[in-house]
Short mmCIF file of C-alpha atoms and ligand atoms in Angstrom, two decimals:
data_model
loop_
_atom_site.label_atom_id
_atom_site.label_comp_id
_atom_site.label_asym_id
_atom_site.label_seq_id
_atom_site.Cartn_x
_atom_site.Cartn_y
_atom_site.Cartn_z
CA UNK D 28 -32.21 10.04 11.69
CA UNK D 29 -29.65 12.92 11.11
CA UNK D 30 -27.34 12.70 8.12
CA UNK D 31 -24.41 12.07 10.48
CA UNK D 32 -26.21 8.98 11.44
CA UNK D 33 -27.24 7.61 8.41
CA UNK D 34 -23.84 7.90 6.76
CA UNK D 35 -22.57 6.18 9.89
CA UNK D 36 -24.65 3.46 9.55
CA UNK D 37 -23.93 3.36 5.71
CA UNK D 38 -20.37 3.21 6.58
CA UNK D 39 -20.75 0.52 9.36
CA UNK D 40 -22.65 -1.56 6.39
CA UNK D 41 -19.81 -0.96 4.10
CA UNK D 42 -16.40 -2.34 6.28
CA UNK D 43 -18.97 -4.98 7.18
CA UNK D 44 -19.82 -6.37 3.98
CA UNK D 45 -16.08 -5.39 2.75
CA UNK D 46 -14.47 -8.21 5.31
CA UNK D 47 -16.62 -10.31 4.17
CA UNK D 48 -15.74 -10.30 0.62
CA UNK D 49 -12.22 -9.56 1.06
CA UNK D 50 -11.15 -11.60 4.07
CA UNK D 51 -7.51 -10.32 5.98
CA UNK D 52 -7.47 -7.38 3.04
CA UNK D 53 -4.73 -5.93 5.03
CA UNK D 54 -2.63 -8.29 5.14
CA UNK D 55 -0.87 -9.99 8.23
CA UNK D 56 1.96 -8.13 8.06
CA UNK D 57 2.16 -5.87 11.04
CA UNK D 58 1.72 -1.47 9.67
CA UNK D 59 4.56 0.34 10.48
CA UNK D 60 2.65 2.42 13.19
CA UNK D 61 2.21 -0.41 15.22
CA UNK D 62 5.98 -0.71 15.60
CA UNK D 63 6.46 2.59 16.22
CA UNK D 64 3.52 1.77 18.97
CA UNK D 65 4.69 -1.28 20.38
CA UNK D 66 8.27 0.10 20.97
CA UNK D 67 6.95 3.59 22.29
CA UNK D 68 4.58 1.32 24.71
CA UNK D 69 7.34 -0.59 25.32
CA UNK D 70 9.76 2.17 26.97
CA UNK D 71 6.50 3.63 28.92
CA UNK D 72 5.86 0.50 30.70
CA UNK D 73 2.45 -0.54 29.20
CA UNK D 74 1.17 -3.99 29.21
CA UNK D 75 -2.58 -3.70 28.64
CA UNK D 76 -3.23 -1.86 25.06
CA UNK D 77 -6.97 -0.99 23.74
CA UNK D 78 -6.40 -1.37 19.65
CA UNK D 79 -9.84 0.75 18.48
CA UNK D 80 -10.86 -0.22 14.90
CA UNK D 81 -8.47 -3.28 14.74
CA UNK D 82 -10.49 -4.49 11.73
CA UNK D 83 -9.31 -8.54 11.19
CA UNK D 84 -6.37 -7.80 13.29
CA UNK D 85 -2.83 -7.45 11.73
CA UNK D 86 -1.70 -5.04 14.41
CA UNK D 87 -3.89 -6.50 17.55
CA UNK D 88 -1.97 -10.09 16.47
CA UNK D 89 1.45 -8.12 16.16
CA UNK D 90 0.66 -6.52 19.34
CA UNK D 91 0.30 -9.59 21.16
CA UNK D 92 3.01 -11.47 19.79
CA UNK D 93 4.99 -8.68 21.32
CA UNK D 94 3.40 -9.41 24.52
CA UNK D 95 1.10 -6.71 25.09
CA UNK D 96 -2.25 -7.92 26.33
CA UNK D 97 -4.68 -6.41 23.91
CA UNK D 98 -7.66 -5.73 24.21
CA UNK D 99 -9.10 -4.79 19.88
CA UNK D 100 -12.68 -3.16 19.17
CA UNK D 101 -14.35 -2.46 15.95
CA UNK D 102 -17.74 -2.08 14.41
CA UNK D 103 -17.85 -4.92 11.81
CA UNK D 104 -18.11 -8.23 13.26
CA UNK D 105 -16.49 -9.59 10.53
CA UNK D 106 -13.23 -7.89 11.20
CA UNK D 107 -13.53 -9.12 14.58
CA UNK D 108 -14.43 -12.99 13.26
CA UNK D 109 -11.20 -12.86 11.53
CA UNK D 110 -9.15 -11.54 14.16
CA UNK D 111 -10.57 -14.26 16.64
CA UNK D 112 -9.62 -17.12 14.00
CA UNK D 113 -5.96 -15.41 13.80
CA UNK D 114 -5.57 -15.21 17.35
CA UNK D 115 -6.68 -19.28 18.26
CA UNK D 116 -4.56 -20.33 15.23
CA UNK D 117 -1.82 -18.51 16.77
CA UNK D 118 -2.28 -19.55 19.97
CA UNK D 119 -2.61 -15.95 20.97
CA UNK D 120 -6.35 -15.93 21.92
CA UNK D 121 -5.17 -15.82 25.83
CA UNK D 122 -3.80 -12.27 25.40
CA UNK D 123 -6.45 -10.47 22.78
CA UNK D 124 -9.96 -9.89 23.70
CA UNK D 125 -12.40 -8.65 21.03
CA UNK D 126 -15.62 -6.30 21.16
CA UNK D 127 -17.53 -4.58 19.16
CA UNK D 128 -18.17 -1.53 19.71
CA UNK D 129 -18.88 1.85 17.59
CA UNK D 130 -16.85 5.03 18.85
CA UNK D 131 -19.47 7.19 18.02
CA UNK D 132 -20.84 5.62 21.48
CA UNK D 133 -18.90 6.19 24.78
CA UNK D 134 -15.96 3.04 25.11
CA UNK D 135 -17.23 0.39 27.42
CA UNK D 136 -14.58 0.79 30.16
CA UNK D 137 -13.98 1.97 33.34
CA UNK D 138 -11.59 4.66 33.96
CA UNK D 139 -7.89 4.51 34.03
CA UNK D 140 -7.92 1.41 33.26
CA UNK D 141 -5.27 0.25 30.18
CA UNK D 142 -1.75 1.37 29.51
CA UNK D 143 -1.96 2.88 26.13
CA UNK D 144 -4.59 3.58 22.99
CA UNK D 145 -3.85 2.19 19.65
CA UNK D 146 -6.05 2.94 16.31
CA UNK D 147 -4.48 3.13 12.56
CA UNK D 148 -6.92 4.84 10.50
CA UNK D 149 -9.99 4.97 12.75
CA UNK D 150 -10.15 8.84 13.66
CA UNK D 151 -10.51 9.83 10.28
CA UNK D 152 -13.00 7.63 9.52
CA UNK D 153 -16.67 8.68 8.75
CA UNK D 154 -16.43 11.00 12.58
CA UNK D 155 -17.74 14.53 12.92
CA UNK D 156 -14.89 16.84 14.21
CA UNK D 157 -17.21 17.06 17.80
CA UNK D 158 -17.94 12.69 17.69
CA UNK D 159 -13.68 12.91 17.08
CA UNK D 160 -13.41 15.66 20.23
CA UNK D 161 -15.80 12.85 22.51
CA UNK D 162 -13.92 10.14 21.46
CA UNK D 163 -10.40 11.38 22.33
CA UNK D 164 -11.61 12.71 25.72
CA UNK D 165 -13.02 9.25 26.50
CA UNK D 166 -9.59 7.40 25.06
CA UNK D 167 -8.42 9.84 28.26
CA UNK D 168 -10.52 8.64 30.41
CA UNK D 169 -9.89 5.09 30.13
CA UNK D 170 -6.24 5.71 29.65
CA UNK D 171 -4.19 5.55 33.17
CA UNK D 172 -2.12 8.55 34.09
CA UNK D 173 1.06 8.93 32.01
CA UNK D 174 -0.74 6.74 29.65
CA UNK D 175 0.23 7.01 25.79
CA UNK D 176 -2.12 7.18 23.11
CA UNK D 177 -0.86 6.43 19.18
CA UNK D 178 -3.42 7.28 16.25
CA UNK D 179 -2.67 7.55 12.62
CA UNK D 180 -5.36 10.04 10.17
CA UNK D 181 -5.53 10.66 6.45
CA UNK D 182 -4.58 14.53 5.92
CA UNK D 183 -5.49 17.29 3.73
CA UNK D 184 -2.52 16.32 1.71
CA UNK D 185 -3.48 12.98 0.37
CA UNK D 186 -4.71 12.93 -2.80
CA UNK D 187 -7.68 12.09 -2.36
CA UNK D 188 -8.70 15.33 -0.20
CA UNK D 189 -11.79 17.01 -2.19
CA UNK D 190 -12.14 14.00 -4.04
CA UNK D 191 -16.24 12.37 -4.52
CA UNK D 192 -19.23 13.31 -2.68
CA UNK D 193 -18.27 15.74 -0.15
CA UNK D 194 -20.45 15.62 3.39
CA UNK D 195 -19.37 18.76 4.93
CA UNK D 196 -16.84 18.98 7.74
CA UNK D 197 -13.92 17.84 5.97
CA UNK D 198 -15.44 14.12 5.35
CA UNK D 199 -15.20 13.02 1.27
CA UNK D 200 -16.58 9.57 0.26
CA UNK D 201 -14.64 8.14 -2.57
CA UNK D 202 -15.30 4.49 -3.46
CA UNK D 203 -17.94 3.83 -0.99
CA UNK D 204 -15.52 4.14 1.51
CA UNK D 205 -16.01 8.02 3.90
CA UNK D 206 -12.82 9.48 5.04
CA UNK D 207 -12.33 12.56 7.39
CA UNK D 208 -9.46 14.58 6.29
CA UNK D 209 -7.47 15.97 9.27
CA UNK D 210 -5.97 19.30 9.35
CA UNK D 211 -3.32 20.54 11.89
CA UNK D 212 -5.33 22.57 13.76
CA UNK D 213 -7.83 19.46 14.66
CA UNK D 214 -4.27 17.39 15.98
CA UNK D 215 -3.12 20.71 18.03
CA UNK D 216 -6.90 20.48 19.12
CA UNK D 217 -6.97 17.54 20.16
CA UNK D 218 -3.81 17.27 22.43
CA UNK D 219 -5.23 20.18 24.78
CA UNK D 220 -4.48 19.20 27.93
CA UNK D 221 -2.06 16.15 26.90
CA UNK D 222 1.71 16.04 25.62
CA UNK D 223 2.00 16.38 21.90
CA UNK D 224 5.05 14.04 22.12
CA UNK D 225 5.27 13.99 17.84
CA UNK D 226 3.28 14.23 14.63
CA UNK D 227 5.15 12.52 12.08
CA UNK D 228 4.50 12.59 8.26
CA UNK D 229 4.34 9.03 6.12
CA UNK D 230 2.43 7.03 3.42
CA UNK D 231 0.87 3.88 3.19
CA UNK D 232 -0.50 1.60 0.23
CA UNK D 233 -0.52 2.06 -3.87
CA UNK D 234 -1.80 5.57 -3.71
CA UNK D 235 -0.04 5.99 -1.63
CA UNK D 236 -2.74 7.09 1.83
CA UNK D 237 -1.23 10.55 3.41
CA UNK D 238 -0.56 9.99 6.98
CA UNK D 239 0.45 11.47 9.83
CA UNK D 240 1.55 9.46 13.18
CA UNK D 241 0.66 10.97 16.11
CA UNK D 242 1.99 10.07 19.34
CA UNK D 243 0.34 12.43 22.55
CA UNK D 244 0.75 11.11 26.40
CA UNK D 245 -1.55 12.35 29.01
CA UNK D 246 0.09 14.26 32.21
CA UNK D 247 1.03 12.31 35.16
C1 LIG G 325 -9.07 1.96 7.42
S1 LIG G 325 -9.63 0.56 8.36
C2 LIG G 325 -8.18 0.20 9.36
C3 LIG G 325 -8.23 -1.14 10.03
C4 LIG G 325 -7.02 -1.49 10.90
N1 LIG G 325 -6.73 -0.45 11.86
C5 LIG G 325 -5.82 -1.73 10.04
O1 LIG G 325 -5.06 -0.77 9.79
O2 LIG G 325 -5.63 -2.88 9.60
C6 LIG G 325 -10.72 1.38 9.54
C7 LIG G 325 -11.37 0.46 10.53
O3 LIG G 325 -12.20 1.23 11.40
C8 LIG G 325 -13.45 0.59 11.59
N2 LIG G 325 -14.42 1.65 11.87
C9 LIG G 325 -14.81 2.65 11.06
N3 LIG G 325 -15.69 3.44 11.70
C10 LIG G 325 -15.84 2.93 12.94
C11 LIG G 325 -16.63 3.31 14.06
N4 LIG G 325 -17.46 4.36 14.02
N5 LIG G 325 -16.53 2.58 15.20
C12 LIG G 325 -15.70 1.50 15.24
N6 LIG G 325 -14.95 1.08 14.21
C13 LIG G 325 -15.02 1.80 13.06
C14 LIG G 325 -13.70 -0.17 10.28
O4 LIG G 325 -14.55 -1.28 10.45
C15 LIG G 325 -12.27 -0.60 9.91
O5 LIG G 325 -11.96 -1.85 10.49
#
């Protein structure tokens, strides 16, 4: 097993056994991202959204309220568990389907076949620069012409850049938890051949997290 892959399973361990201790640690309170998403959908027309690494769901369940049909992958099963609950207690289980799924692996999908992407903190997540390259190509696949794709990262700015055991290729694990730090040139990078429509700058939580918002729609 390569390094890569044992630190991804590591990691997969880790969210896993962290939703289990710390049920809805997010909150139910929709992230601010997702109503930048869910109005941006919105005025492009979308009705079917894939959420990747919806975790117990605050966004997937926001998403759906709004009236999206959703369709939320993750690779903890207890995220997922906890998203389902949500969902039937809210009567929303109609519109949100659930897999799991790892994004290290190709999405199981067929091509052009949702309205727009959605994932808060999953790109910079314990992904090689090339696994984050596959993964964006394949949210292009499934993604329908015109089709808008929203994804938040942790940047080089956030304080926590540098910090704990370092694995090479921008990734530091801090707390248990493995975080790859985006620069600018990997979200230039990454919009070859789409419509860098805006990278926007914010925070999020007590530390506060570094963020940037980016927002990139594929030609039609
Ligand atoms: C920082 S949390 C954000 C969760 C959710 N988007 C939110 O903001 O409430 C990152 C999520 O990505 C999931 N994740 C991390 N690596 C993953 C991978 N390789 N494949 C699928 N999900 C992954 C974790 O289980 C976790 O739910």
């Amino acid at each position: 097993m390569t390094a890569g892959e044992q630190l991804g399973r590591a990691q997969r361990a880790q969210w896993q056994s962290t939703y289990e201790a710390h049920p809805g640690m997010y909150g139910q309170e929709p992230s601010a991202p997702a109503r930048h998403a869910a109005s941006f959908f919105r005025a492009a027309g979308a009705g079917v959204v894939l959420e990747m690494g919806a975790g117990h769901g605050r966004d997937a369940l926001y998403l759906a309220r709004e009236g999206f049909t959703v369709q939320a992958t993750d690779f903890s099963a207890a995220g997922l568990g906890q998203l389902q609950d949500r969902a039937r207690e809210q009567g929303l289980a109609g519109q949100i389907t659930t897999r799991l799924h790892d994004v290290r692996d190709p999405l199981p999908l067929p091509d052009s076949c949702v309205d727009a992407v959605f994932a808060h903190m999953l790109l910079c997540m314990a992904l090689s620069t090339s696994e984050i390259h596959a993964l964006v190509a394949e949210v292009g696949r499934v993604l329908r012409p015109a089709g808008v794709f929203v994804y938040t990262v942790r940047h080089v700015g956030d304080a926590h850049y540098g910090a704990g055991a370092g694995h090479g290729d921008h990734i530091y694990e801090h707390g248990g938890f493995a975080v790859h730090f985006f620069d600018r040139v990997l979200v230039d990078d990454l919009a070859d051949g789409w419509v860098l429509d805006e990278v926007h700058s914010f925070e999020e939580g007590e530390l506060p997290r570094r963020l940037w918002r980016v927002t990139q729609t594929l030609p039609r």
